[in-house]
Short mmCIF file of C-alpha atoms in Angstrom, two decimals:
data_model
loop_
_atom_site.label_atom_id
_atom_site.label_comp_id
_atom_site.label_asym_id
_atom_site.label_seq_id
_atom_site.Cartn_x
_atom_site.Cartn_y
_atom_site.Cartn_z
CA UNK O 1 -3.32 91.67 -41.78
CA UNK O 2 -2.45 92.39 -45.64
CA UNK O 3 1.07 93.42 -45.03
CA UNK O 4 1.44 90.06 -43.12
CA UNK O 5 -0.38 88.14 -45.90
CA UNK O 6 0.69 87.77 -49.84
CA UNK O 7 3.40 90.63 -49.42
CA UNK O 8 5.58 87.73 -48.35
CA UNK O 9 4.96 85.97 -51.54
CA UNK O 10 5.89 89.40 -53.95
CA UNK O 11 2.27 90.42 -53.90
CA UNK O 12 1.72 94.05 -53.46
CA UNK O 13 -0.93 95.54 -50.98
CA UNK O 14 -2.87 96.96 -54.05
CA UNK O 15 -2.49 93.53 -55.87
CA UNK O 16 -3.79 91.68 -52.86
CA UNK O 17 -6.54 93.77 -52.43
CA UNK O 18 -7.65 93.48 -55.98
CA UNK O 19 -7.50 89.48 -55.45
CA UNK O 20 -9.26 89.67 -52.40
CA UNK O 21 -12.15 91.90 -53.94
CA UNK O 22 -12.75 88.88 -56.42
CA UNK O 23 -12.37 86.20 -54.01
CA UNK O 24 -15.44 87.93 -52.22
CA UNK O 25 -17.11 88.75 -55.53
CA UNK O 26 -16.38 86.09 -58.23
CA UNK O 27 -17.70 86.15 -61.63
CA UNK O 28 -17.84 90.35 -61.66
CA UNK O 29 -16.59 92.86 -63.85
CA UNK O 30 -13.46 94.60 -63.25
CA UNK O 31 -14.95 98.02 -64.48
CA UNK O 32 -14.34 100.97 -61.73
CA UNK O 33 -13.22 98.34 -59.04
CA UNK O 34 -10.81 101.25 -58.54
CA UNK O 35 -13.57 103.39 -56.88
CA UNK O 36 -14.26 100.60 -54.31
CA UNK O 37 -10.88 100.10 -53.45
CA UNK O 38 -10.27 103.87 -53.57
CA UNK O 39 -6.94 103.62 -55.84
CA UNK O 40 -6.28 105.35 -58.65
CA UNK O 41 -7.83 103.78 -62.11
CA UNK O 42 -4.19 103.25 -63.72
CA UNK O 43 -2.62 101.53 -60.44
CA UNK O 44 -5.54 99.03 -60.27
CA UNK O 45 -5.33 98.40 -63.89
CA UNK O 46 -1.51 97.72 -63.92
CA UNK O 47 -2.61 95.21 -60.81
CA UNK O 48 -5.22 93.48 -62.72
CA UNK O 49 -2.70 92.91 -65.57
CA UNK O 50 0.00 91.61 -63.30
CA UNK O 51 -2.39 89.47 -61.38
CA UNK O 52 -3.65 87.98 -64.87
CA UNK O 53 -0.01 87.28 -65.94
CA UNK O 54 0.73 85.46 -62.47
CA UNK O 55 -2.37 83.41 -62.97
CA UNK O 56 -4.13 84.57 -59.97
CA UNK O 57 -7.13 85.85 -62.13
CA UNK O 58 -8.69 84.72 -65.04
CA UNK O 59 -11.49 86.11 -67.45
CA UNK O 60 -14.90 84.22 -68.44
CA UNK O 61 -16.92 83.98 -71.27
CA UNK O 62 -19.43 86.41 -70.11
CA UNK O 63 -16.58 89.01 -69.87
CA UNK O 64 -16.44 89.00 -66.06
CA UNK O 65 -13.23 87.91 -63.87
CA UNK O 66 -12.57 85.00 -61.41
CA UNK O 67 -9.85 84.25 -58.79
CA UNK O 68 -8.01 81.19 -59.15
CA UNK O 69 -8.23 78.92 -56.23
CA UNK O 70 -6.46 80.13 -53.08
CA UNK O 71 -4.38 76.92 -52.60
CA UNK O 72 -3.31 77.02 -56.63
CA UNK O 73 -2.55 80.69 -55.90
CA UNK O 74 -0.47 80.36 -52.99
CA UNK O 75 1.42 77.33 -54.57
CA UNK O 76 2.00 79.08 -57.72
CA UNK O 77 3.38 82.30 -55.77
CA UNK O 78 5.50 80.52 -53.63
CA UNK O 79 7.35 78.38 -56.37
CA UNK O 80 7.93 81.81 -58.11
CA UNK O 81 8.87 83.33 -54.93
CA UNK O 82 11.27 80.72 -54.31
CA UNK O 83 12.77 80.37 -57.87
CA UNK O 84 13.53 84.51 -57.45
CA UNK O 85 15.02 83.77 -54.07
CA UNK O 86 17.24 80.91 -55.56
CA UNK O 87 18.17 83.00 -58.33
CA UNK O 88 19.22 85.95 -55.93
CA UNK O 89 21.18 83.66 -53.44
CA UNK O 90 23.29 82.21 -56.52
CA UNK O 91 24.06 86.23 -57.65
CA UNK O 92 25.14 87.13 -53.84
CA UNK O 93 27.50 83.74 -53.47
CA UNK O 94 29.16 84.80 -56.95
CA UNK O 95 29.91 88.07 -55.51
CA UNK O 96 32.99 87.53 -54.42
CA UNK O 97 34.75 89.23 -57.34
CA UNK O 98 33.44 92.42 -55.68
CA UNK O 99 36.22 92.26 -53.15
CA UNK O 100 38.84 92.75 -55.62
CA UNK O 101 37.02 95.73 -57.60
CA UNK O 102 36.41 97.50 -54.23
CA UNK O 103 40.00 97.08 -52.95
CA UNK O 104 40.93 98.52 -56.38
CA UNK O 105 39.17 101.63 -55.34
CA UNK O 106 40.52 101.46 -51.64
CA UNK O 107 43.21 103.88 -50.50
CA UNK O 108 46.59 102.10 -51.31
CA UNK O 109 47.87 102.96 -47.55
CA UNK O 110 44.88 100.96 -46.07
CA UNK O 111 44.17 98.51 -48.98
CA UNK O 112 46.42 95.63 -47.44
CA UNK O 113 43.99 93.61 -44.85
CA UNK O 114 45.05 93.91 -41.27
CA UNK O 115 47.59 90.75 -41.15
CA UNK O 116 47.20 90.63 -37.19
CA UNK O 117 44.75 92.14 -34.86
CA UNK O 118 44.97 91.93 -31.32
CA UNK O 119 41.45 91.92 -29.31
CA UNK O 120 41.48 92.49 -25.42
CA UNK O 121 37.67 92.61 -24.62
CA UNK O 122 36.70 89.16 -23.56
CA UNK O 123 33.06 89.61 -24.93
CA UNK O 124 34.52 90.77 -28.40
CA UNK O 125 36.79 87.76 -28.57
CA UNK O 126 33.88 85.32 -27.70
CA UNK O 127 31.71 86.70 -30.12
CA UNK O 128 34.61 86.46 -32.98
CA UNK O 129 35.33 82.90 -31.95
CA UNK O 130 31.32 82.29 -32.56
CA UNK O 131 31.16 84.05 -35.83
CA UNK O 132 34.20 82.09 -37.33
CA UNK O 133 32.91 78.88 -35.98
CA UNK O 134 29.45 79.60 -37.59
CA UNK O 135 30.77 80.40 -40.76
CA UNK O 136 33.38 77.57 -40.87
CA UNK O 137 33.15 75.58 -44.19
CA UNK O 138 35.78 73.10 -43.85
CA UNK O 139 37.82 72.47 -40.84
CA UNK O 140 38.28 73.63 -37.03
CA UNK O 141 41.44 72.95 -35.34
CA UNK O 142 41.84 73.61 -31.71
CA UNK O 143 44.36 73.07 -29.01
CA UNK O 144 42.53 73.69 -25.65
CA UNK O 145 44.43 72.97 -22.33
CA UNK O 146 41.30 73.21 -20.20
CA UNK O 147 41.00 70.88 -16.83
CA UNK O 148 37.47 70.57 -16.87
CA UNK O 149 34.27 71.92 -18.69
CA UNK O 150 31.18 73.43 -17.01
CA UNK O 151 27.75 73.10 -17.81
CA UNK O 152 27.60 76.59 -19.14
CA UNK O 153 30.43 76.01 -21.46
CA UNK O 154 29.00 72.87 -22.74
CA UNK O 155 25.37 74.47 -23.26
CA UNK O 156 27.16 77.60 -25.41
CA UNK O 157 29.44 75.09 -27.36
CA UNK O 158 26.94 72.29 -28.51
CA UNK O 159 24.92 74.38 -30.82
CA UNK O 160 27.78 75.76 -32.78
CA UNK O 161 29.67 72.35 -32.54
CA UNK O 162 26.81 70.31 -33.89
CA UNK O 163 26.08 72.78 -36.44
CA UNK O 164 29.24 72.58 -37.94
CA UNK O 165 29.56 68.72 -37.59
CA UNK O 166 26.10 68.28 -39.13
CA UNK O 167 27.06 70.70 -42.28
CA UNK O 168 30.33 68.56 -42.66
CA UNK O 169 32.90 70.77 -41.09
CA UNK O 170 35.79 68.40 -39.83
CA UNK O 171 36.94 68.96 -36.17
CA UNK O 172 40.06 68.04 -34.99
CA UNK O 173 40.93 69.13 -31.11
CA UNK O 174 43.73 68.37 -28.67
CA UNK O 175 42.62 68.55 -25.07
CA UNK O 176 44.61 68.08 -21.53
CA UNK O 177 44.20 64.27 -20.58
CA UNK O 178 43.60 65.81 -16.89
CA UNK O 179 40.27 67.28 -18.25
CA UNK O 180 38.94 63.36 -19.02
CA UNK O 181 39.03 63.13 -15.04
CA UNK O 182 35.73 65.01 -14.96
CA UNK O 183 32.64 62.90 -15.93
CA UNK O 184 30.97 66.23 -17.49
CA UNK O 185 33.82 66.79 -19.90
CA UNK O 186 34.04 63.14 -20.75
CA UNK O 187 30.34 63.12 -21.72
CA UNK O 188 30.45 65.73 -24.08
CA UNK O 189 34.02 64.86 -25.74
CA UNK O 190 32.30 61.48 -26.12
CA UNK O 191 29.22 63.31 -27.65
CA UNK O 192 31.09 65.21 -29.90
CA UNK O 193 33.00 62.09 -31.57
CA UNK O 194 29.98 60.37 -31.88
CA UNK O 195 28.82 63.20 -34.22
CA UNK O 196 31.94 62.52 -35.96
CA UNK O 197 34.43 64.83 -34.18
CA UNK O 198 38.06 63.50 -34.03
CA UNK O 199 39.45 64.37 -30.21
CA UNK O 200 43.00 63.62 -29.07
CA UNK O 201 44.40 63.92 -25.19
CA UNK O 202 47.97 64.97 -24.24
CA UNK O 203 49.43 64.86 -20.89
CA UNK O 204 50.89 68.34 -21.12
CA UNK O 205 49.66 71.24 -23.14
CA UNK O 206 50.73 75.20 -22.45
CA UNK O 207 49.25 76.13 -26.40
CA UNK O 208 46.19 77.51 -26.75
CA UNK O 209 45.24 77.44 -30.49
CA UNK O 210 42.13 78.10 -32.45
CA UNK O 211 42.23 77.65 -36.41
CA UNK O 212 39.18 78.33 -38.99
CA UNK O 213 39.35 77.01 -42.46
CA UNK O 214 43.28 76.96 -42.53
CA UNK O 215 42.92 80.85 -42.95
CA UNK O 216 42.36 82.48 -39.60
CA UNK O 217 43.85 81.78 -36.51
CA UNK O 218 43.60 82.94 -32.79
CA UNK O 219 46.23 82.58 -30.02
CA UNK O 220 46.16 84.08 -26.74
CA UNK O 221 48.69 87.01 -26.40
CA UNK O 222 49.67 85.85 -23.20
CA UNK O 223 49.24 81.89 -22.87
CA UNK O 224 49.66 82.12 -19.20
CA UNK O 225 47.10 84.81 -18.67
CA UNK O 226 44.09 84.83 -21.06
CA UNK O 227 42.86 87.74 -19.74
CA UNK O 228 45.35 89.80 -21.72
CA UNK O 229 43.40 89.19 -24.82
CA UNK O 230 43.94 87.35 -28.35
CA UNK O 231 45.61 87.68 -31.59
CA UNK O 232 43.51 86.94 -34.53
CA UNK O 233 46.28 86.12 -37.51
CA UNK O 234 45.26 85.89 -41.17
CA UNK O 235 48.75 86.49 -42.62
CA UNK O 236 49.58 83.33 -44.54
CA UNK O 237 53.07 82.79 -42.92
CA UNK O 238 51.96 83.22 -39.56
CA UNK O 239 49.01 80.98 -40.15
CA UNK O 240 51.03 78.13 -41.72
CA UNK O 241 53.36 78.28 -38.60
CA UNK O 242 50.52 77.85 -36.32
CA UNK O 243 49.19 74.90 -38.37
CA UNK O 244 52.61 73.12 -38.21
CA UNK O 245 52.46 73.53 -34.47
CA UNK O 246 49.01 72.19 -34.11
CA UNK O 247 49.95 68.97 -36.45
CA UNK O 248 53.04 68.42 -34.23
CA UNK O 249 50.72 68.39 -30.97
CA UNK O 250 48.28 66.54 -33.00
CA UNK O 251 50.81 64.04 -34.11
CA UNK O 252 52.12 63.47 -30.04
CA UNK O 253 48.42 63.46 -28.59
CA UNK O 254 46.82 60.11 -27.96
CA UNK O 255 43.13 59.23 -29.32
CA UNK O 256 40.58 59.75 -26.90
CA UNK O 257 39.02 55.89 -27.40
CA UNK O 258 42.67 54.72 -26.62
CA UNK O 259 42.80 56.87 -23.42
CA UNK O 260 39.19 56.54 -22.05
CA UNK O 261 37.25 53.26 -22.21
CA UNK O 262 33.68 53.63 -23.87
CA UNK O 263 30.99 52.42 -21.55
CA UNK O 264 28.58 49.92 -22.47
CA UNK O 265 26.83 49.01 -19.20
CA UNK O 266 27.67 52.74 -17.65
CA UNK O 267 26.79 55.40 -20.31
CA UNK O 268 28.04 58.70 -19.11
CA UNK O 269 29.99 57.38 -16.45
CA UNK O 270 27.18 57.32 -14.06
CA UNK O 271 26.70 55.21 -10.98
CA UNK O 272 24.08 52.22 -10.85
CA UNK O 273 21.79 54.57 -8.38
CA UNK O 274 22.53 57.58 -10.64
CA UNK O 275 21.24 55.62 -13.76
CA UNK O 276 18.06 54.64 -11.99
CA UNK O 277 17.25 58.10 -10.96
CA UNK O 278 18.07 59.44 -14.54
CA UNK O 279 15.64 56.99 -15.73
CA UNK O 280 13.04 57.57 -12.84
CA UNK O 281 12.81 61.17 -13.32
CA UNK O 282 12.48 61.10 -17.06
CA UNK O 283 9.45 58.87 -16.57
CA UNK O 284 7.96 59.62 -13.09
CA UNK O 285 6.27 62.84 -12.68
CA UNK O 286 6.34 63.77 -8.53
CA UNK O 287 9.51 63.02 -6.84
CA UNK O 288 7.79 61.19 -4.14
CA UNK O 289 6.71 58.57 -6.33
CA UNK O 290 10.27 58.23 -7.88
CA UNK O 291 11.73 58.08 -4.55
CA UNK O 292 9.27 55.52 -2.90
CA UNK O 293 10.41 53.42 -5.97
CA UNK O 294 13.96 53.54 -5.41
CA UNK O 295 13.61 52.94 -1.81
CA UNK O 296 15.36 56.08 -0.75
CA UNK O 297 14.09 59.45 0.70
CA UNK O 298 12.78 62.77 -1.27
CA UNK O 299 15.90 64.65 -0.16
CA UNK O 300 18.43 61.80 -1.36
CA UNK O 301 16.49 61.38 -4.53
CA UNK O 302 16.46 65.39 -5.19
CA UNK O 303 19.82 65.55 -4.49
CA UNK O 304 20.84 63.21 -7.07
CA UNK O 305 18.43 64.81 -9.39
CA UNK O 306 20.61 68.17 -8.72
CA UNK O 307 23.47 65.92 -9.63
CA UNK O 308 22.25 64.79 -12.69
CA UNK O 309 21.12 68.39 -14.12
CA UNK O 310 24.75 69.26 -13.43
CA UNK O 311 26.19 66.51 -15.22
CA UNK O 312 24.03 66.99 -18.18
CA UNK O 313 24.19 70.85 -18.08
CA UNK O 314 20.55 70.76 -18.19
CA UNK O 315 18.36 73.85 -17.30
CA UNK O 316 15.62 71.88 -16.30
CA UNK O 317 14.23 68.03 -15.90
CA UNK O 318 12.70 67.96 -19.49
CA UNK O 319 15.68 69.28 -20.98
CA UNK O 320 17.84 66.61 -19.13
CA UNK O 321 15.64 64.04 -20.53
CA UNK O 322 16.13 65.39 -24.04
CA UNK O 323 19.80 65.50 -23.72
CA UNK O 324 20.04 62.21 -21.91
CA UNK O 325 18.51 60.36 -24.81
CA UNK O 326 20.48 62.50 -27.38
CA UNK O 327 23.57 61.20 -25.85
CA UNK O 328 22.36 57.36 -25.34
CA UNK O 329 22.44 57.65 -21.19
CA UNK O 330 18.87 56.16 -21.57
#
């Protein structure tokens, strides 16, 4: 109980015990309370001094001790702890100079960073991509010749993509025009552009490129067989060449808005009946009622619901309702 309480605010277990003692016994003396707390006299005296310094205990005219009101005490400790954490965070963010100092200590044969790293494990590659996206600060560039995104792809990518965009990270992506024939893919690309991403489409793409903050680039070992692994490049010359290739592809591609028409009456590319079922499943509790209201069988209604869950990449109906509202489909 104590460990989960005031210690998070920088108060030791003994200091908290002393403070709680005076909450239970206000306006009493501090003599011999070390006996009650079964602690050393010097340790309790030090705890009393710190609690007074923090303003959690104060003396009275009768030479007794009273505790500060818990609401005031917690607010005071919270402010102090936040200031300490802020100062610590500033020290951490100013520690980049340590890289140079530590490299000076490194063996010369190993002092240069690895310019190109080859990764063959798919899980490892995905983890590295997630890390690079999570820590990106300025820009993410990509050329991705997929023909469609699966619900699993979208569900995995959305949190990272939205986090980057909400932090002001610029995203520019070139996709294959063929991918725009898939409603689920188009819906997600529209969602990204609505949050600030820039997306273009090209008729023919063979390159696969990912570049983070113009410093780290990923390309496949074999563009024809991505299962063979990826190369992670940080050498300036290599990254510059990959950036030049990206810019060439970007300039030759067509803006997404010019390739597909932004729907007004038909958000998400849904049919009229799909839109009606979507609205129904978000507001009606039972399939039987929804099916009856729309004049269809329960089996047909449920088939439309399953298709909508697939299109939205949703794991449940409440999740589907949330995603549909986020995308402006309802």
